[in-house]
Amino acid sequence: MRAFEIQEFGNLVLTEKPQPQPKFGEVLVKVKAVSVNYRDILMVKGLYHPHLNLPAIPCSDGAGEVVSVGEGVTKFKPGDRVAGIFMQKWRSGNLTKEGVKSALGGEVDGMLAEYVVLSEDGLVSIPSHLSDIEAATLPCAAVTAWHALMEAGLKPGETVLVMGTGGVSLFALQFAVMAGARVIATSSSDEKLERVKQLGASDVINYKSVPKWEKQVLALTEGVGVDYIVEVGGANTLSKSLKAVKMGGQISLIGVLAGAQAEFNPLPAVMKGIRIQGIFVGSRQMFEA
């Protein structure tokens, strides 16, 4: 079979490899679609896991069709459409070190191959109304957004701030609208802001033309702030998020696009009773929800 490998950081090499065969409890999947996340790009460049053992097959997110199953498999049969979960050993409950180490496209070979073998517990069924391409976008971005909002107990009438128009933010926007929440979205592009309004955002802010966007958020919420912030910017935007969230609100830390290191004053979080939670994708149970 063909597969793309990271043989040295900075590039991918198309290689020929033996087609894997499923063992007890495993499933052989023909990969039909793969999506690329920011993590995958960093992985190839050697910036995410600089000590990764090479060669390695990248990309955590993919979908396909079951070809064959190993002995003991009961959840799937040949012909079933499936997607892999991001962390193969995080089935439910709290995240563990074992779960983190089982993330696809890192220490465990990923989906950028014609065929993959995964544990039956590391797969979920694809709904019939989704194409393979659509399903391939779900394992990382959609589950992360679900974890940040729906697992946190988002209620109708609450207000959510989503940053930018990346995959996690767009899924968070749609989940929030689905839940009956009000969404405020930010972007540096007026064109993209028009698009998110079409997806259901109630209010939009161009953070280039309004650099103190946290003040605009407060103005839009009558000085109260938002209930939830899906914080994808990182350290350099966190201080503004602390001002934009309401007392007792939640900031879900997703990414570090605006920087990984910055001075952080914890006092606003303490004085406002803010919950700050790191979100590292989610479990199989969250995916299936």
CSV table of N, CA and C in Angstrom, one decimal, residues 115-271:
chain,number,residue,atom,x,y,z
A,115,TYR,N,-4.4,2.2,3.8
A,115,TYR,CA,-5.0,1.3,4.8
A,115,TYR,C,-4.5,1.6,6.1
A,116,VAL,N,-5.3,1.5,7.2
A,116,VAL,CA,-4.9,1.5,8.5
A,116,VAL,C,-5.5,0.4,9.3
A,117,VAL,N,-4.8,0.0,10.4
A,117,VAL,CA,-5.4,-1.0,11.3
A,117,VAL,C,-5.6,-0.3,12.6
A,118,LEU,N,-6.8,-0.3,13.2
A,118,LEU,CA,-7.1,0.4,14.5
A,118,LEU,C,-7.9,-0.6,15.3
A,119,SER,N,-7.8,-0.4,16.6
A,119,SER,CA,-8.6,-1.1,17.6
A,119,SER,C,-10.1,-0.8,17.3
A,120,GLU,N,-11.0,-1.8,17.5
A,120,GLU,CA,-12.4,-1.5,17.2
A,120,GLU,C,-12.9,-0.4,18.2
A,121,ASP,N,-12.3,-0.3,19.4
A,121,ASP,CA,-12.7,0.8,20.3
A,121,ASP,C,-12.1,2.1,19.9
A,122,GLY,N,-11.2,2.1,18.9
A,122,GLY,CA,-10.7,3.4,18.4
A,122,GLY,C,-11.3,3.9,17.2
A,123,LEU,N,-12.5,3.4,16.9
A,123,LEU,CA,-13.3,3.8,15.7
A,123,LEU,C,-14.7,4.1,16.2
A,124,VAL,N,-15.4,5.0,15.4
A,124,VAL,CA,-16.8,5.3,15.5
A,124,VAL,C,-17.5,5.2,14.2
A,125,SER,N,-18.7,4.9,14.2
A,125,SER,CA,-19.5,4.8,12.9
A,125,SER,C,-19.8,6.2,12.4
A,126,ILE,N,-19.8,6.3,11.1
A,126,ILE,CA,-20.1,7.5,10.4
A,126,ILE,C,-21.6,7.5,10.0
A,127,PRO,N,-22.3,8.6,10.4
A,127,PRO,CA,-23.8,8.7,10.0
A,127,PRO,C,-23.9,8.7,8.5
A,128,SER,N,-25.0,8.2,8.0
A,128,SER,CA,-25.2,8.0,6.6
A,128,SER,C,-25.3,9.4,5.9
A,129,HIS,N,-25.7,10.4,6.6
A,129,HIS,CA,-25.9,11.7,5.9
A,129,HIS,C,-24.6,12.5,5.7
A,130,LEU,N,-23.5,11.9,6.2
A,130,LEU,CA,-22.2,12.6,6.1
A,130,LEU,C,-21.4,11.9,5.0
A,131,SER,N,-20.7,12.7,4.2
A,131,SER,CA,-19.7,12.1,3.2
A,131,SER,C,-18.5,11.7,3.9
A,132,ASP,N,-17.6,11.0,3.2
A,132,ASP,CA,-16.3,10.6,3.8
A,132,ASP,C,-15.5,11.9,4.1
A,133,ILE,N,-15.5,12.9,3.2
A,133,ILE,CA,-14.8,14.1,3.4
A,133,ILE,C,-15.3,14.8,4.6
A,134,GLU,N,-16.6,14.9,4.8
A,134,GLU,CA,-17.2,15.6,5.9
A,134,GLU,C,-16.8,14.9,7.2
A,135,ALA,N,-16.9,13.6,7.2
A,135,ALA,CA,-16.6,12.8,8.4
A,135,ALA,C,-15.2,12.9,8.8
A,136,ALA,N,-14.3,13.1,7.9
A,136,ALA,CA,-12.9,13.2,8.1
A,136,ALA,C,-12.5,14.5,8.9
A,137,THR,N,-13.4,15.5,8.9
A,137,THR,CA,-13.1,16.7,9.6
A,137,THR,C,-13.5,16.7,11.1
A,138,LEU,N,-14.1,15.6,11.5
A,138,LEU,CA,-14.7,15.6,12.8
A,138,LEU,C,-13.8,15.2,14.0
A,139,PRO,N,-12.9,14.2,13.8
A,139,PRO,CA,-12.2,13.7,15.0
A,139,PRO,C,-11.5,14.7,15.9
A,140,CYS,N,-10.9,15.7,15.3
A,140,CYS,CA,-10.1,16.6,16.2
A,140,CYS,C,-10.9,17.9,16.4
A,141,ALA,N,-11.3,18.6,15.3
A,141,ALA,CA,-11.9,19.9,15.5
A,141,ALA,C,-13.3,19.9,16.1
A,142,ALA,N,-14.1,19.0,15.6
A,142,ALA,CA,-15.5,18.9,16.1
A,142,ALA,C,-15.6,18.4,17.5
A,143,VAL,N,-14.8,17.4,17.8
A,143,VAL,CA,-14.8,16.8,19.2
A,143,VAL,C,-14.3,17.9,20.2
A,144,THR,N,-13.2,18.6,19.7
A,144,THR,CA,-12.7,19.7,20.6
A,144,THR,C,-13.8,20.7,20.9
A,145,ALA,N,-14.5,21.2,19.9
A,145,ALA,CA,-15.5,22.2,20.1
A,145,ALA,C,-16.6,21.6,21.0
A,146,TRP,N,-17.0,20.4,20.7
A,146,TRP,CA,-18.1,19.8,21.6
A,146,TRP,C,-17.6,19.7,23.0
A,147,HIS,N,-16.4,19.3,23.3
A,147,HIS,CA,-15.9,19.2,24.6
A,147,HIS,C,-15.9,20.6,25.3
A,148,ALA,N,-15.5,21.6,24.6
A,148,ALA,CA,-15.4,23.0,25.1
A,148,ALA,C,-16.8,23.5,25.5
A,149,LEU,N,-17.8,23.2,24.8
A,149,LEU,CA,-19.1,23.8,25.1
A,149,LEU,C,-20.2,22.8,25.6
A,150,MET,N,-20.4,21.8,24.9
A,150,MET,CA,-21.5,20.9,25.2
A,150,MET,C,-21.2,20.1,26.5
A,151,GLU,N,-20.0,19.6,26.6
A,151,GLU,CA,-19.6,18.9,27.8
A,151,GLU,C,-19.6,19.8,29.0
A,152,ALA,N,-19.4,21.1,28.8
A,152,ALA,CA,-19.4,22.1,29.9
A,152,ALA,C,-20.8,22.5,30.3
A,153,GLY,N,-21.8,22.1,29.5
A,153,GLY,CA,-23.2,22.4,29.9
A,153,GLY,C,-23.8,23.6,29.4
A,154,LEU,N,-23.4,24.0,28.1
A,154,LEU,CA,-23.9,25.2,27.5
A,154,LEU,C,-25.5,25.1,27.4
A,155,LYS,N,-26.1,26.2,27.8
A,155,LYS,CA,-27.6,26.3,27.8
A,155,LYS,C,-28.1,27.3,26.8
A,156,PRO,N,-29.4,27.1,26.4
A,156,PRO,CA,-30.0,28.1,25.6
A,156,PRO,C,-30.0,29.5,26.2
A,157,GLY,N,-29.8,30.5,25.4
A,157,GLY,CA,-29.8,31.9,26.0
A,157,GLY,C,-28.4,32.3,26.5
A,158,GLU,N,-27.5,31.4,26.7
A,158,GLU,CA,-26.1,31.9,27.1
A,158,GLU,C,-25.4,32.4,25.9
A,159,THR,N,-24.2,33.1,26.2
A,159,THR,CA,-23.5,33.8,25.1
A,159,THR,C,-22.1,33.1,25.0
A,160,VAL,N,-21.7,32.9,23.8
A,160,VAL,CA,-20.4,32.3,23.5
A,160,VAL,C,-19.6,33.2,22.6
A,161,LEU,N,-18.3,33.3,22.9
A,161,LEU,CA,-17.4,34.1,22.0
A,161,LEU,C,-16.5,33.0,21.3
A,162,VAL,N,-16.4,33.1,20.0
A,162,VAL,CA,-15.5,32.2,19.2
A,162,VAL,C,-14.5,33.1,18.5
A,163,MET,N,-13.3,32.6,18.5
A,163,MET,CA,-12.2,33.4,17.9
A,163,MET,C,-11.8,32.8,16.6
A,164,GLY,N,-11.8,33.7,15.6
A,164,GLY,CA,-11.3,33.3,14.2
A,164,GLY,C,-12.3,32.3,13.5
A,165,THR,N,-11.8,31.8,12.4
A,165,THR,CA,-12.7,31.0,11.6
A,165,THR,C,-12.0,29.7,11.2
A,166,GLY,N,-11.2,29.2,12.2
A,166,GLY,CA,-10.6,27.8,12.0
A,166,GLY,C,-11.6,26.8,12.3
A,167,GLY,N,-11.2,25.5,12.1
A,167,GLY,CA,-12.1,24.4,12.3
A,167,GLY,C,-12.8,24.3,13.6
A,168,VAL,N,-12.0,24.5,14.7
A,168,VAL,CA,-12.6,24.4,16.0
A,168,VAL,C,-13.7,25.5,16.2
A,169,SER,N,-13.3,26.7,15.8
A,169,SER,CA,-14.2,27.8,16.0
A,169,SER,C,-15.5,27.7,15.2
A,170,LEU,N,-15.4,27.2,14.0
A,170,LEU,CA,-16.6,27.0,13.2
A,170,LEU,C,-17.5,25.9,13.7
A,171,PHE,N,-16.9,24.9,14.2
A,171,PHE,CA,-17.7,23.8,14.8
A,171,PHE,C,-18.4,24.4,16.1
A,172,ALA,N,-17.6,25.1,16.9
A,172,ALA,CA,-18.1,25.7,18.1
A,172,ALA,C,-19.3,26.6,17.8
A,173,LEU,N,-19.1,27.4,16.8
A,173,LEU,CA,-20.2,28.3,16.4
A,173,LEU,C,-21.5,27.5,16.1
A,174,GLN,N,-21.4,26.5,15.3
A,174,GLN,CA,-22.5,25.7,14.9
A,174,GLN,C,-23.1,25.0,16.1
A,175,PHE,N,-22.3,24.4,17.0
A,175,PHE,CA,-22.9,23.7,18.2
A,175,PHE,C,-23.6,24.7,19.1
A,176,ALA,N,-23.0,25.9,19.2
A,176,ALA,CA,-23.6,26.9,20.1
A,176,ALA,C,-25.0,27.4,19.5
A,177,VAL,N,-25.0,27.6,18.2
A,177,VAL,CA,-26.3,28.0,17.6
A,177,VAL,C,-27.3,26.9,17.7
A,178,MET,N,-26.9,25.6,17.5
A,178,MET,CA,-27.7,24.5,17.7
A,178,MET,C,-28.3,24.4,19.1
A,179,ALA,N,-27.5,24.8,20.1
A,179,ALA,CA,-27.9,24.7,21.5
A,179,ALA,C,-28.8,25.9,21.9
A,180,GLY,N,-29.0,26.9,21.0
A,180,GLY,CA,-29.8,28.0,21.3
A,180,GLY,C,-29.1,29.1,22.0
A,181,ALA,N,-27.7,29.1,21.9
A,181,ALA,CA,-26.9,30.2,22.5
A,181,ALA,C,-26.7,31.3,21.5
A,182,ARG,N,-26.3,32.5,22.0
A,182,ARG,CA,-26.0,33.6,21.2
A,182,ARG,C,-24.5,33.6,21.0
A,183,VAL,N,-24.0,33.8,19.7
A,183,VAL,CA,-22.6,33.7,19.4
A,183,VAL,C,-22.1,35.1,18.9
A,184,ILE,N,-20.9,35.4,19.5
A,184,ILE,CA,-20.1,36.6,19.0
A,184,ILE,C,-18.9,36.0,18.4
A,185,ALA,N,-18.6,36.4,17.2
A,185,ALA,CA,-17.4,35.8,16.5
A,185,ALA,C,-16.4,36.9,16.1
A,186,THR,N,-15.1,36.6,16.2
A,186,THR,CA,-14.1,37.5,15.8
A,186,THR,C,-13.3,37.0,14.6
A,187,SER,N,-12.8,37.9,13.8
A,187,SER,CA,-11.9,37.5,12.6
A,187,SER,C,-11.2,38.8,12.2
A,188,SER,N,-10.1,38.6,11.4
A,188,SER,CA,-9.4,39.7,10.8
A,188,SER,C,-10.0,40.0,9.4
A,189,SER,N,-10.9,39.2,9.0
A,189,SER,CA,-11.4,39.4,7.6
A,189,SER,C,-12.9,39.7,7.6
A,190,ASP,N,-13.3,40.8,7.0
A,190,ASP,CA,-14.7,41.1,6.9
A,190,ASP,C,-15.5,40.1,6.1
A,191,GLU,N,-14.8,39.6,5.1
A,191,GLU,CA,-15.4,38.6,4.2
A,191,GLU,C,-15.8,37.3,5.0
A,192,LYS,N,-14.9,36.9,5.8
A,192,LYS,CA,-15.1,35.7,6.7
A,192,LYS,C,-16.2,36.0,7.7
A,193,LEU,N,-16.2,37.2,8.2
A,193,LEU,CA,-17.2,37.6,9.2
A,193,LEU,C,-18.6,37.5,8.6
A,194,GLU,N,-18.7,37.9,7.3
A,194,GLU,CA,-20.0,37.8,6.7
A,194,GLU,C,-20.5,36.3,6.6
A,195,ARG,N,-19.5,35.5,6.3
A,195,ARG,CA,-19.8,34.0,6.3
A,195,ARG,C,-20.2,33.5,7.6
A,196,VAL,N,-19.6,33.9,8.7
A,196,VAL,CA,-20.0,33.3,10.0
A,196,VAL,C,-21.4,33.9,10.4
A,197,LYS,N,-21.7,35.1,9.9
A,197,LYS,CA,-23.1,35.6,10.2
A,197,LYS,C,-24.1,34.7,9.5
A,198,GLN,N,-23.8,34.2,8.3
A,198,GLN,CA,-24.6,33.3,7.6
A,198,GLN,C,-24.8,31.9,8.3
A,199,LEU,N,-23.8,31.6,9.1
A,199,LEU,CA,-23.8,30.3,9.9
A,199,LEU,C,-24.5,30.5,11.2
A,200,GLY,N,-24.9,31.8,11.5
A,200,GLY,CA,-25.7,32.0,12.8
A,200,GLY,C,-25.1,32.9,13.8
A,201,ALA,N,-23.9,33.4,13.6
A,201,ALA,CA,-23.3,34.4,14.6
A,201,ALA,C,-24.2,35.6,14.7
A,202,SER,N,-24.6,36.0,15.9
A,202,SER,CA,-25.4,37.2,16.1
A,202,SER,C,-24.6,38.5,16.0
A,203,ASP,N,-23.4,38.5,16.4
A,203,ASP,CA,-22.6,39.7,16.3
A,203,ASP,C,-21.2,39.3,15.9
A,204,VAL,N,-20.5,40.2,15.2
A,204,VAL,CA,-19.1,39.9,14.7
A,204,VAL,C,-18.2,41.1,15.0
A,205,ILE,N,-16.9,40.8,15.2
A,205,ILE,CA,-16.0,41.9,15.5
A,205,ILE,C,-14.7,41.6,14.6
A,206,ASN,N,-14.3,42.6,13.9
A,206,ASN,CA,-13.0,42.5,13.2
A,206,ASN,C,-11.9,43.0,14.1
A,207,TYR,N,-11.1,42.1,14.6
A,207,TYR,CA,-10.1,42.4,15.6
A,207,TYR,C,-8.9,43.2,15.1
A,208,LYS,N,-8.8,43.3,13.8
A,208,LYS,CA,-7.8,44.2,13.2
A,208,LYS,C,-8.3,45.7,13.3
A,209,SER,N,-9.5,45.9,12.9
A,209,SER,CA,-10.0,47.3,13.0
A,209,SER,C,-10.5,47.7,14.4
A,210,VAL,N,-10.7,46.6,15.2
A,210,VAL,CA,-11.1,46.9,16.6
A,210,VAL,C,-10.1,46.1,17.5
A,211,PRO,N,-8.9,46.6,17.7
A,211,PRO,CA,-7.9,45.8,18.4
A,211,PRO,C,-8.2,45.6,19.9
A,212,LYS,N,-9.0,46.5,20.5
A,212,LYS,CA,-9.5,46.2,21.8
A,212,LYS,C,-10.9,45.6,21.8
A,213,TRP,N,-10.9,44.4,21.2
A,213,TRP,CA,-12.1,43.7,20.9
A,213,TRP,C,-12.9,43.3,22.2
A,214,GLU,N,-12.1,43.2,23.3
A,214,GLU,CA,-12.7,42.8,24.6
A,214,GLU,C,-13.7,43.9,25.0
A,215,LYS,N,-13.4,45.1,24.7
A,215,LYS,CA,-14.3,46.2,25.1
A,215,LYS,C,-15.6,46.1,24.3
A,216,GLN,N,-15.5,45.7,23.0
A,216,GLN,CA,-16.6,45.6,22.1
A,216,GLN,C,-17.5,44.4,22.6
A,217,VAL,N,-16.9,43.4,23.1
A,217,VAL,CA,-17.6,42.2,23.6
A,217,VAL,C,-18.4,42.7,24.8
A,218,LEU,N,-17.8,43.5,25.7
A,218,LEU,CA,-18.5,44.0,26.9
A,218,LEU,C,-19.7,44.9,26.5
A,219,ALA,N,-19.5,45.7,25.5
A,219,ALA,CA,-20.5,46.6,25.0
A,219,ALA,C,-21.7,45.8,24.4
A,220,LEU,N,-21.4,44.7,23.7
A,220,LEU,CA,-22.4,43.9,23.2
A,220,LEU,C,-23.2,43.1,24.2
A,221,THR,N,-22.6,42.9,25.4
A,221,THR,CA,-23.3,42.2,26.5
A,221,THR,C,-23.7,43.1,27.6
A,222,GLU,N,-23.8,44.4,27.4
A,222,GLU,CA,-24.3,45.3,28.4
A,222,GLU,C,-23.4,45.3,29.6
A,223,GLY,N,-22.1,45.1,29.3
A,223,GLY,CA,-21.1,45.2,30.4
A,223,GLY,C,-20.9,43.9,31.2
A,224,VAL,N,-21.7,42.9,30.9
A,224,VAL,CA,-21.7,41.6,31.6
A,224,VAL,C,-20.5,40.7,31.2
A,225,GLY,N,-20.3,40.6,29.9
A,225,GLY,CA,-19.4,39.6,29.4
A,225,GLY,C,-20.0,38.3,28.9
A,226,VAL,N,-19.3,37.5,28.3
A,226,VAL,CA,-19.9,36.2,27.7
A,226,VAL,C,-19.8,35.1,28.7
A,227,ASP,N,-20.6,34.1,28.5
A,227,ASP,CA,-20.6,32.9,29.4
A,227,ASP,C,-19.4,32.0,29.1
A,228,TYR,N,-19.1,31.9,27.8
A,228,TYR,CA,-18.0,30.9,27.4
A,228,TYR,C,-17.2,31.6,26.3
A,229,ILE,N,-15.9,31.3,26.4
A,229,ILE,CA,-15.0,31.8,25.4
A,229,ILE,C,-14.2,30.5,24.9
A,230,VAL,N,-14.3,30.3,23.6
A,230,VAL,CA,-13.4,29.2,23.0
A,230,VAL,C,-12.1,29.9,22.5
A,231,GLU,N,-11.1,29.8,23.4
A,231,GLU,CA,-9.9,30.6,23.3
A,231,GLU,C,-8.9,29.8,22.5
A,232,VAL,N,-8.7,30.2,21.2
A,232,VAL,CA,-7.8,29.5,20.4
A,232,VAL,C,-6.5,30.3,20.2
A,233,GLY,N,-6.5,31.5,20.7
A,233,GLY,CA,-5.3,32.4,20.5
A,233,GLY,C,-4.1,32.1,21.3
A,234,GLY,N,-4.4,31.7,22.5
A,234,GLY,CA,-3.2,31.4,23.4
A,234,GLY,C,-2.9,32.5,24.4
A,235,ALA,N,-1.6,32.5,24.8
A,235,ALA,CA,-1.2,33.4,25.8
A,235,ALA,C,-1.4,34.9,25.5
A,236,ASN,N,-1.2,35.3,24.2
A,236,ASN,CA,-1.3,36.7,23.9
A,236,ASN,C,-2.7,37.2,23.8
A,237,THR,N,-3.7,36.4,23.8
A,237,THR,CA,-5.1,36.8,23.8
A,237,THR,C,-5.8,36.5,25.1
A,238,LEU,N,-5.2,35.7,25.9
A,238,LEU,CA,-5.8,35.3,27.2
A,238,LEU,C,-6.2,36.5,28.1
A,239,SER,N,-5.3,37.5,28.2
A,239,SER,CA,-5.6,38.6,29.0
A,239,SER,C,-6.8,39.4,28.6
A,240,LYS,N,-7.1,39.4,27.3
A,240,LYS,CA,-8.3,40.1,26.8
A,240,LYS,C,-9.5,39.2,27.0
A,241,SER,N,-9.3,37.9,26.9
A,241,SER,CA,-10.4,37.0,27.2
A,241,SER,C,-10.9,37.1,28.7
A,242,LEU,N,-9.9,37.3,29.6
A,242,LEU,CA,-10.3,37.4,31.0
A,242,LEU,C,-11.1,38.6,31.2
A,243,LYS,N,-11.0,39.7,30.4
A,243,LYS,CA,-11.8,40.9,30.5
A,243,LYS,C,-13.1,40.7,29.9
A,244,ALA,N,-13.2,39.8,28.8
A,244,ALA,CA,-14.4,39.7,28.0
A,244,ALA,C,-15.4,38.7,28.6
A,245,VAL,N,-14.9,37.8,29.5
A,245,VAL,CA,-15.8,36.7,30.0
A,245,VAL,C,-16.5,37.3,31.3
A,246,LYS,N,-17.7,36.8,31.5
A,246,LYS,CA,-18.5,37.2,32.7
A,246,LYS,C,-17.9,36.6,34.0
A,247,MET,N,-18.4,37.2,35.1
A,247,MET,CA,-18.1,36.6,36.4
A,247,MET,C,-18.7,35.2,36.4
A,248,GLY,N,-17.8,34.2,36.8
A,248,GLY,CA,-18.2,32.8,36.9
A,248,GLY,C,-18.3,32.1,35.5
A,249,GLY,N,-17.8,32.8,34.5
A,249,GLY,CA,-17.8,32.2,33.1
A,249,GLY,C,-16.7,31.3,32.9
A,250,GLN,N,-16.6,30.7,31.7
A,250,GLN,CA,-15.6,29.7,31.4
A,250,GLN,C,-14.8,30.1,30.2
A,251,ILE,N,-13.5,29.9,30.3
A,251,ILE,CA,-12.6,30.1,29.2
A,251,ILE,C,-12.0,28.7,28.8
A,252,SER,N,-12.3,28.2,27.6
A,252,SER,CA,-11.7,26.9,27.2
A,252,SER,C,-10.5,27.1,26.4
A,253,LEU,N,-9.3,26.8,26.9
A,253,LEU,CA,-8.1,27.0,26.2
A,253,LEU,C,-7.9,25.9,25.2
A,254,ILE,N,-7.9,26.3,23.9
A,254,ILE,CA,-7.8,25.3,22.8
A,254,ILE,C,-6.4,25.3,22.1
A,255,GLY,N,-5.9,26.5,21.8
A,255,GLY,CA,-4.7,26.6,21.0
A,255,GLY,C,-3.8,27.7,21.4
A,256,VAL,N,-2.7,27.8,20.6
A,256,VAL,CA,-1.7,28.8,20.9
A,256,VAL,C,-1.3,29.6,19.7
A,257,LEU,N,-2.3,29.9,18.8
A,257,LEU,CA,-2.0,30.6,17.6
A,257,LEU,C,-1.3,31.9,17.7
A,258,ALA,N,-1.7,32.6,18.8
A,258,ALA,CA,-1.1,34.0,19.0
A,258,ALA,C,0.1,34.0,19.9
A,259,GLY,N,0.6,32.8,20.3
A,259,GLY,CA,1.8,32.7,21.1
A,259,GLY,C,1.6,31.8,22.2
A,260,ALA,N,2.7,31.1,22.6
A,260,ALA,CA,2.6,30.1,23.7
A,260,ALA,C,3.1,30.7,25.0
A,261,GLN,N,3.8,31.8,25.0
A,261,GLN,CA,4.4,32.3,26.2
A,261,GLN,C,4.1,33.8,26.3
A,262,ALA,N,3.6,34.2,27.5
A,262,ALA,CA,3.4,35.6,27.8
A,262,ALA,C,3.1,35.7,29.3
A,263,GLU,N,3.3,37.0,29.8
A,263,GLU,CA,3.0,37.2,31.2
A,263,GLU,C,1.5,37.0,31.4
A,264,PHE,N,1.2,36.4,32.5
A,264,PHE,CA,-0.2,36.1,32.9
A,264,PHE,C,-0.5,36.5,34.3
A,265,ASN,N,-1.5,37.4,34.4
A,265,ASN,CA,-1.9,37.9,35.7
A,265,ASN,C,-3.1,37.1,36.1
A,266,PRO,N,-3.0,36.2,37.1
A,266,PRO,CA,-4.2,35.4,37.5
A,266,PRO,C,-5.2,36.1,38.3
A,267,LEU,N,-5.0,37.3,38.7
A,267,LEU,CA,-5.9,38.0,39.6
A,267,LEU,C,-7.3,38.2,39.0
A,268,PRO,N,-7.4,38.6,37.7
A,268,PRO,CA,-8.8,38.7,37.2
A,268,PRO,C,-9.6,37.4,37.2
A,269,ALA,N,-8.9,36.3,37.0
A,269,ALA,CA,-9.5,35.0,37.0
A,269,ALA,C,-10.0,34.7,38.4
A,270,VAL,N,-9.2,35.1,39.4
A,270,VAL,CA,-9.6,34.8,40.8
A,270,VAL,C,-10.8,35.7,41.2
A,271,MET,N,-10.6,37.0,40.9
A,271,MET,CA,-11.6,38.0,41.4
A,271,MET,C,-13.0,37.8,40.7
